[in-house]
Amino acid sequence: MTSAFQSPLEDKLPIISMKPLQTSDADSRQLLADSLRDTCLNTGFFYISDHGISDELIGEVFAASRRFFSLPETDKMKVDKALSAANRGYESLRGQTLEPGSPPDLKEGFYIGEDIAEDDPRLSQGHFNQGMSQWPEGQPEFREVMTRYYQLMTALSTRIMNALALSLGLKEDYFADFCHEAQATLRLLHYPPQPRKPAPGEKGCGAHTDFGGITILLLDDNPGLQVWDRSAECWLDVDPIPGTFVVNLGDMIARWTTDRYHSTVHRVVNISGKERYSVPFFFTGAPSHEVRCLPCCLEEGESPKYPPTTVEAHIREMYRRTYA
């Protein structure tokens, strides 16, 4: 990949309103599906508006995130992710390397998932990344805000999966089983400013594709997200737009569609000179759900590009690669 840049991205990433999914207007829903199909065939990245998440709650999420990351390192390490069997909690600066061959990512994070108690039948199935989250001491509002946000983002993810089904010419509820009791990860991220003299290849978040189904990304006011444009062979800046989320497709959607729909490489380079915060919500799906090529994505006589797998098997392999 070259290091050329092209900006802005208005002609590449549309802003797609979610309003039609709240109506019975077939024409409006089809227009949404058509717009979604076009961008999924192109970049697999798009903005959404009219998503139903209030500005007030978004402000509370960012405020709680900033308070946590401003704690002394010793306090943050009390909820170290290594203490959790479900991979929940704090991940220290440079704790992950998403781009092979590059220095560790210049970011710190905090992982949150659905709290599943020991007496919940789902826990007895032994699925990866299931259990209870860790919560920082002395910040009761942190858990309340993040739990509320997590629940709303789960519902929003289901609506987006419904829209993706329509875009593929499928029934709107085609992915219902994938969405039922789906796993998801809410991840708070803090990026310090890029050093004036970074190590070769050092950046906030190395070039990668996302593991799961879809990612809904909340951005603060600072730029930094970049998406690889295959046709132009350059990095494109995806700047924050007030009132929107950035959504991108993960590797499982690419598998389902034999790469008709793209899981696109992206990265973060925080050259804003400021502390940067973002909040991705990774919607992974039901652990036992089978991911097999959709018949609508195969031409006559064409074979699937990927063998069938399950959500859990795929995610386990992706974790193994990035935390090896």
Coordinates of C-alpha atoms in Angstrom, one line a residue:
M1 CA 0.0 0.0 0.0
T2 CA 1.2 3.5 -0.8
S3 CA 1.0 6.4 1.7
A4 CA -0.9 8.7 -0.7
F5 CA -3.9 10.5 0.7
Q6 CA -7.1 11.7 -0.8
S7 CA -9.7 13.8 1.0
P8 CA -12.5 14.6 1.5
L9 CA -14.6 11.4 1.2
E10 CA -18.1 12.8 0.4
D11 CA -18.3 10.9 -2.9
K12 CA -17.2 7.6 -1.3
L13 CA -19.2 7.3 1.9
P14 CA -22.9 8.2 1.9
I15 CA -24.9 9.3 4.9
I16 CA -27.7 6.8 5.1
S17 CA -30.8 7.8 7.1
M18 CA -32.3 5.0 9.2
K19 CA -35.7 6.6 9.2
P20 CA -37.2 4.4 6.5
L21 CA -36.8 1.3 8.7
Q22 CA -39.2 2.9 11.1
T23 CA -42.0 3.2 8.5
S24 CA -43.9 0.8 6.3
D25 CA -43.1 2.8 3.1
A26 CA -41.8 0.2 0.7
D27 CA -40.3 2.7 -1.7
S28 CA -38.3 4.5 1.0
R29 CA -37.0 1.2 2.4
Q30 CA -35.9 0.1 -1.1
L31 CA -34.1 3.4 -1.6
L32 CA -32.2 2.8 1.7
A33 CA -31.4 -0.7 0.6
D34 CA -30.1 0.5 -2.8
S35 CA -27.9 3.1 -1.2
L36 CA -26.6 0.5 1.2
R37 CA -25.9 -2.0 -1.6
D38 CA -23.9 0.5 -3.5
T39 CA -21.5 1.4 -0.6
C40 CA -21.2 -2.2 0.5
L41 CA -20.1 -3.2 -3.0
N42 CA -17.6 -0.3 -3.0
T43 CA -16.0 0.4 0.4
G44 CA -18.1 -1.3 3.1
F45 CA -18.1 1.9 5.1
F46 CA -20.9 4.4 5.5
Y47 CA -22.3 7.0 7.8
I48 CA -25.8 6.6 9.4
S49 CA -28.1 9.4 10.6
D50 CA -31.5 9.3 12.3
H51 CA -30.2 6.5 14.4
G52 CA -32.2 7.2 17.6
I53 CA -29.2 7.6 20.0
S54 CA -29.5 10.9 21.8
D55 CA -26.8 13.6 21.9
E56 CA -27.2 13.6 25.7
L57 CA -26.3 9.9 26.0
I58 CA -23.4 10.3 23.6
G59 CA -22.1 13.1 25.7
E60 CA -22.4 10.9 28.8
V61 CA -20.5 8.1 27.2
F62 CA -17.6 10.3 26.2
A63 CA -17.5 12.0 29.6
A64 CA -17.4 8.6 31.4
S65 CA -14.7 7.4 29.1
R66 CA -12.5 10.4 29.6
R67 CA -12.9 10.1 33.4
F68 CA -11.8 6.5 33.3
F69 CA -8.8 7.0 31.1
S70 CA -7.7 10.0 33.3
L71 CA -7.3 7.7 36.3
P72 CA -3.8 6.7 37.5
E73 CA -2.4 3.7 35.8
T74 CA -2.5 1.7 39.1
D75 CA -6.2 2.3 39.3
K76 CA -6.9 1.3 35.8
M77 CA -4.8 -1.9 36.2
K78 CA -7.2 -3.0 39.0
V79 CA -9.6 -3.9 36.2
D80 CA -6.9 -5.3 33.8
K81 CA -8.4 -7.4 31.0
A82 CA -6.0 -10.2 32.0
L83 CA -8.0 -10.6 35.2
S84 CA -11.2 -11.5 33.2
A85 CA -12.0 -14.9 31.7
A86 CA -14.3 -13.0 29.3
N87 CA -11.7 -10.6 28.0
R88 CA -13.4 -7.6 29.7
G89 CA -11.7 -4.6 31.3
Y90 CA -8.7 -2.4 30.7
E91 CA -6.2 -2.8 28.0
S92 CA -3.0 -0.8 28.5
L93 CA -1.3 1.4 26.0
R94 CA 0.4 -0.7 23.3
G95 CA -1.5 -3.8 24.4
Q96 CA -2.5 -4.9 20.9
T97 CA -0.8 -5.1 17.5
L98 CA -3.4 -5.1 14.7
E99 CA -0.9 -4.6 11.9
P100 CA 1.6 -7.4 11.6
G101 CA 5.2 -6.2 11.4
S102 CA 4.4 -2.8 12.9
P103 CA 4.9 -1.5 16.5
P104 CA 2.1 -2.1 19.0
D105 CA -0.9 0.2 18.6
L106 CA -0.6 3.6 20.3
K107 CA -3.9 3.4 22.1
E108 CA -5.4 2.2 25.4
G109 CA -8.9 0.7 25.7
F110 CA -11.6 -0.7 27.9
Y111 CA -13.7 -3.7 26.9
I112 CA -17.4 -4.1 27.9
G113 CA -19.8 -6.9 27.1
E114 CA -23.2 -8.2 28.2
D115 CA -23.1 -9.4 31.8
I116 CA -23.9 -13.1 31.9
A117 CA -24.2 -14.5 35.4
E118 CA -22.9 -17.9 36.5
D119 CA -26.5 -19.3 36.7
D120 CA -27.3 -18.2 33.1
P121 CA -27.7 -21.3 30.9
R122 CA -25.7 -19.6 28.1
L123 CA -22.6 -19.6 30.3
S124 CA -22.7 -23.3 30.7
Q125 CA -22.2 -23.7 27.0
G126 CA -18.6 -22.4 27.4
H127 CA -18.7 -19.8 24.6
F128 CA -15.7 -17.5 24.1
N129 CA -15.9 -14.1 25.7
Q130 CA -19.0 -14.7 27.8
G131 CA -19.3 -13.8 31.4
M132 CA -19.3 -10.7 33.6
S133 CA -17.7 -7.4 32.8
Q134 CA -15.3 -5.6 35.2
W135 CA -16.2 -2.1 36.3
P136 CA -14.0 0.6 37.8
E137 CA -14.3 1.3 41.5
G138 CA -15.8 4.6 42.6
Q139 CA -17.5 5.4 39.3
P140 CA -21.1 4.0 39.6
E141 CA -22.3 6.2 36.7
F142 CA -19.8 4.5 34.4
R143 CA -21.6 1.1 34.6
E144 CA -25.1 2.7 34.2
V145 CA -24.2 4.8 31.2
M146 CA -22.3 2.1 29.4
T147 CA -25.0 -0.5 30.0
R148 CA -27.7 1.8 28.7
Y149 CA -25.6 2.6 25.6
Y150 CA -24.8 -1.1 25.0
Q151 CA -28.4 -2.1 25.0
L152 CA -29.4 0.7 22.5
M153 CA -26.5 -0.2 20.2
T154 CA -27.5 -3.8 20.2
A155 CA -31.0 -2.8 19.0
L156 CA -29.5 -0.4 16.4
S157 CA -27.2 -3.2 15.2
T158 CA -30.2 -5.5 14.6
R159 CA -31.9 -2.7 12.5
I160 CA -28.7 -2.3 10.4
M161 CA -28.6 -6.1 9.8
N162 CA -32.2 -5.9 8.7
A163 CA -31.2 -3.2 6.2
L164 CA -28.3 -5.3 5.0
A165 CA -30.7 -8.2 4.4
L166 CA -32.9 -5.9 2.2
S167 CA -29.9 -4.7 0.3
L168 CA -29.1 -8.3 -0.6
G169 CA -32.6 -9.0 -1.8
L170 CA -33.4 -11.1 1.2
K171 CA -36.3 -11.0 3.7
E172 CA -35.7 -8.2 6.2
D173 CA -35.6 -10.8 9.1
Y174 CA -33.1 -13.1 7.3
F175 CA -30.4 -12.5 9.9
A176 CA -32.8 -12.8 12.9
D177 CA -31.1 -16.0 14.2
F178 CA -27.7 -14.3 13.9
C179 CA -29.0 -11.4 16.0
H180 CA -30.7 -13.5 18.7
E181 CA -28.7 -13.4 21.9
A182 CA -25.9 -12.0 19.9
Q183 CA -22.5 -11.3 21.4
A184 CA -21.1 -7.8 21.1
T185 CA -18.3 -5.8 22.5
L186 CA -18.4 -2.1 23.4
R187 CA -14.8 -0.8 23.4
L188 CA -13.7 2.6 24.7
L189 CA -10.5 3.9 23.1
H190 CA -8.1 6.6 24.0
Y191 CA -5.4 7.7 21.5
P192 CA -2.7 10.0 22.8
P193 CA -1.3 12.4 20.2
Q194 CA 1.0 10.9 17.6
P195 CA 4.6 11.4 18.8
R196 CA 6.6 14.0 16.8
K197 CA 9.2 11.3 16.1
P198 CA 7.2 8.0 16.0
A199 CA 8.9 4.7 15.6
P200 CA 8.8 3.4 12.0
G201 CA 5.2 2.3 11.3
E202 CA 3.9 3.4 14.7
K203 CA 0.4 4.7 14.7
G204 CA -2.7 4.8 16.9
C205 CA -4.3 1.7 15.4
G206 CA -2.6 -0.5 12.8
A207 CA -4.2 -1.3 9.4
H208 CA -6.7 -4.1 9.8
T209 CA -10.2 -5.3 9.0
D210 CA -12.8 -5.9 11.7
F211 CA -13.4 -9.4 12.9
G212 CA -17.2 -9.7 13.2
G213 CA -20.5 -8.7 11.6
I214 CA -20.7 -4.9 11.7
T215 CA -19.0 -2.1 13.7
I216 CA -20.8 1.0 14.7
L217 CA -18.2 3.7 15.5
L218 CA -18.8 6.8 17.6
L219 CA -16.1 9.5 16.9
D220 CA -15.2 12.6 18.9
D221 CA -14.4 15.8 17.1
N222 CA -10.8 14.9 16.2
P223 CA -9.9 13.3 12.8
G224 CA -7.7 10.2 12.6
L225 CA -9.7 7.4 11.0
Q226 CA -8.4 6.4 7.5
V227 CA -9.9 3.9 5.0
W228 CA -8.0 2.2 2.2
D229 CA -9.4 2.9 -1.2
R230 CA -8.5 -0.1 -3.4
S231 CA -9.4 1.6 -6.7
A232 CA -7.3 4.7 -6.1
E233 CA -4.7 2.9 -4.0
C234 CA -4.6 5.6 -1.3
W235 CA -5.8 6.2 2.3
L236 CA -9.0 8.3 2.6
D237 CA -9.7 10.4 5.7
V238 CA -13.1 9.6 7.3
D239 CA -13.8 12.8 9.3
P240 CA -16.4 13.1 12.1
I241 CA -19.8 14.3 11.0
P242 CA -22.0 15.6 13.9
G243 CA -25.2 13.5 14.5
T244 CA -23.8 10.4 12.7
F245 CA -22.1 7.1 13.3
V246 CA -19.6 5.5 11.0
V247 CA -20.6 1.9 10.2
N248 CA -18.4 -0.7 8.5
L249 CA -18.7 -4.3 7.6
G250 CA -16.6 -6.9 9.3
D251 CA -15.0 -10.1 7.9
M252 CA -18.1 -12.3 8.5
I253 CA -20.2 -10.2 6.1
A254 CA -17.4 -10.6 3.6
R255 CA -17.5 -14.4 4.1
W256 CA -21.3 -14.5 3.8
T257 CA -21.1 -12.7 0.5
T258 CA -18.0 -14.2 -1.0
D259 CA -16.4 -10.8 -0.8
R260 CA -19.2 -9.1 -2.8
Y261 CA -19.6 -6.9 0.2
H262 CA -16.3 -5.6 1.5
S263 CA -14.6 -5.7 4.8
T264 CA -12.2 -2.8 4.2
V265 CA -8.8 -2.2 5.7
H266 CA -8.7 0.9 7.9
R267 CA -6.4 2.4 10.5
V268 CA -6.0 5.4 12.9
V269 CA -3.3 8.0 12.8
N270 CA -3.9 10.7 15.5
I271 CA -2.2 13.7 14.0
S272 CA -4.7 16.1 15.6
G273 CA -2.2 17.0 18.3
K274 CA -4.9 16.3 20.9
E275 CA -6.2 13.5 23.0
R276 CA -8.6 11.5 20.8
Y277 CA -11.4 9.3 21.9
S278 CA -13.6 6.9 20.0
V279 CA -16.2 4.2 20.9
P280 CA -16.6 1.3 18.5
F281 CA -19.4 -1.2 19.1
F282 CA -18.5 -4.6 17.5
F283 CA -21.6 -6.6 16.8
T284 CA -20.4 -10.2 16.5
G285 CA -23.6 -12.3 16.5
A286 CA -24.8 -15.5 18.1
P287 CA -21.8 -17.7 18.9
S288 CA -23.2 -21.0 17.4
H289 CA -24.6 -19.4 14.2
E290 CA -23.2 -20.8 11.0
V291 CA -21.6 -18.4 8.5
R292 CA -22.0 -20.0 5.1
C293 CA -21.9 -18.3 1.7
L294 CA -25.3 -16.8 0.8
P295 CA -26.8 -18.5 -2.3
C296 CA -27.7 -15.0 -3.7
C297 CA -24.0 -14.2 -3.8
L298 CA -23.0 -17.1 -6.1
E299 CA -23.2 -17.1 -9.8
E300 CA -24.3 -20.3 -11.5
G301 CA -21.5 -22.8 -11.3
E302 CA -19.5 -20.7 -8.9
S303 CA -18.1 -22.2 -5.6
P304 CA -18.0 -20.4 -2.3
K305 CA -14.7 -18.7 -1.6
Y306 CA -14.7 -19.6 2.1
P307 CA -15.6 -22.8 3.9
P308 CA -18.5 -22.7 6.4
T309 CA -17.6 -21.7 10.0
T310 CA -19.3 -20.5 13.1
V311 CA -19.3 -17.1 14.6
E312 CA -17.3 -18.4 17.6
A313 CA -14.7 -20.3 15.6
H314 CA -14.1 -17.3 13.5
I315 CA -13.7 -14.9 16.4
R316 CA -11.4 -17.2 18.3
E317 CA -9.1 -17.4 15.3
M318 CA -9.0 -13.6 15.0
Y319 CA -8.1 -13.1 18.6
R320 CA -5.4 -15.7 18.3
R321 CA -3.8 -13.8 15.5
T322 CA -3.8 -10.3 17.0
Y323 CA -2.9 -11.3 20.6
A324 CA -0.3 -13.9 19.7

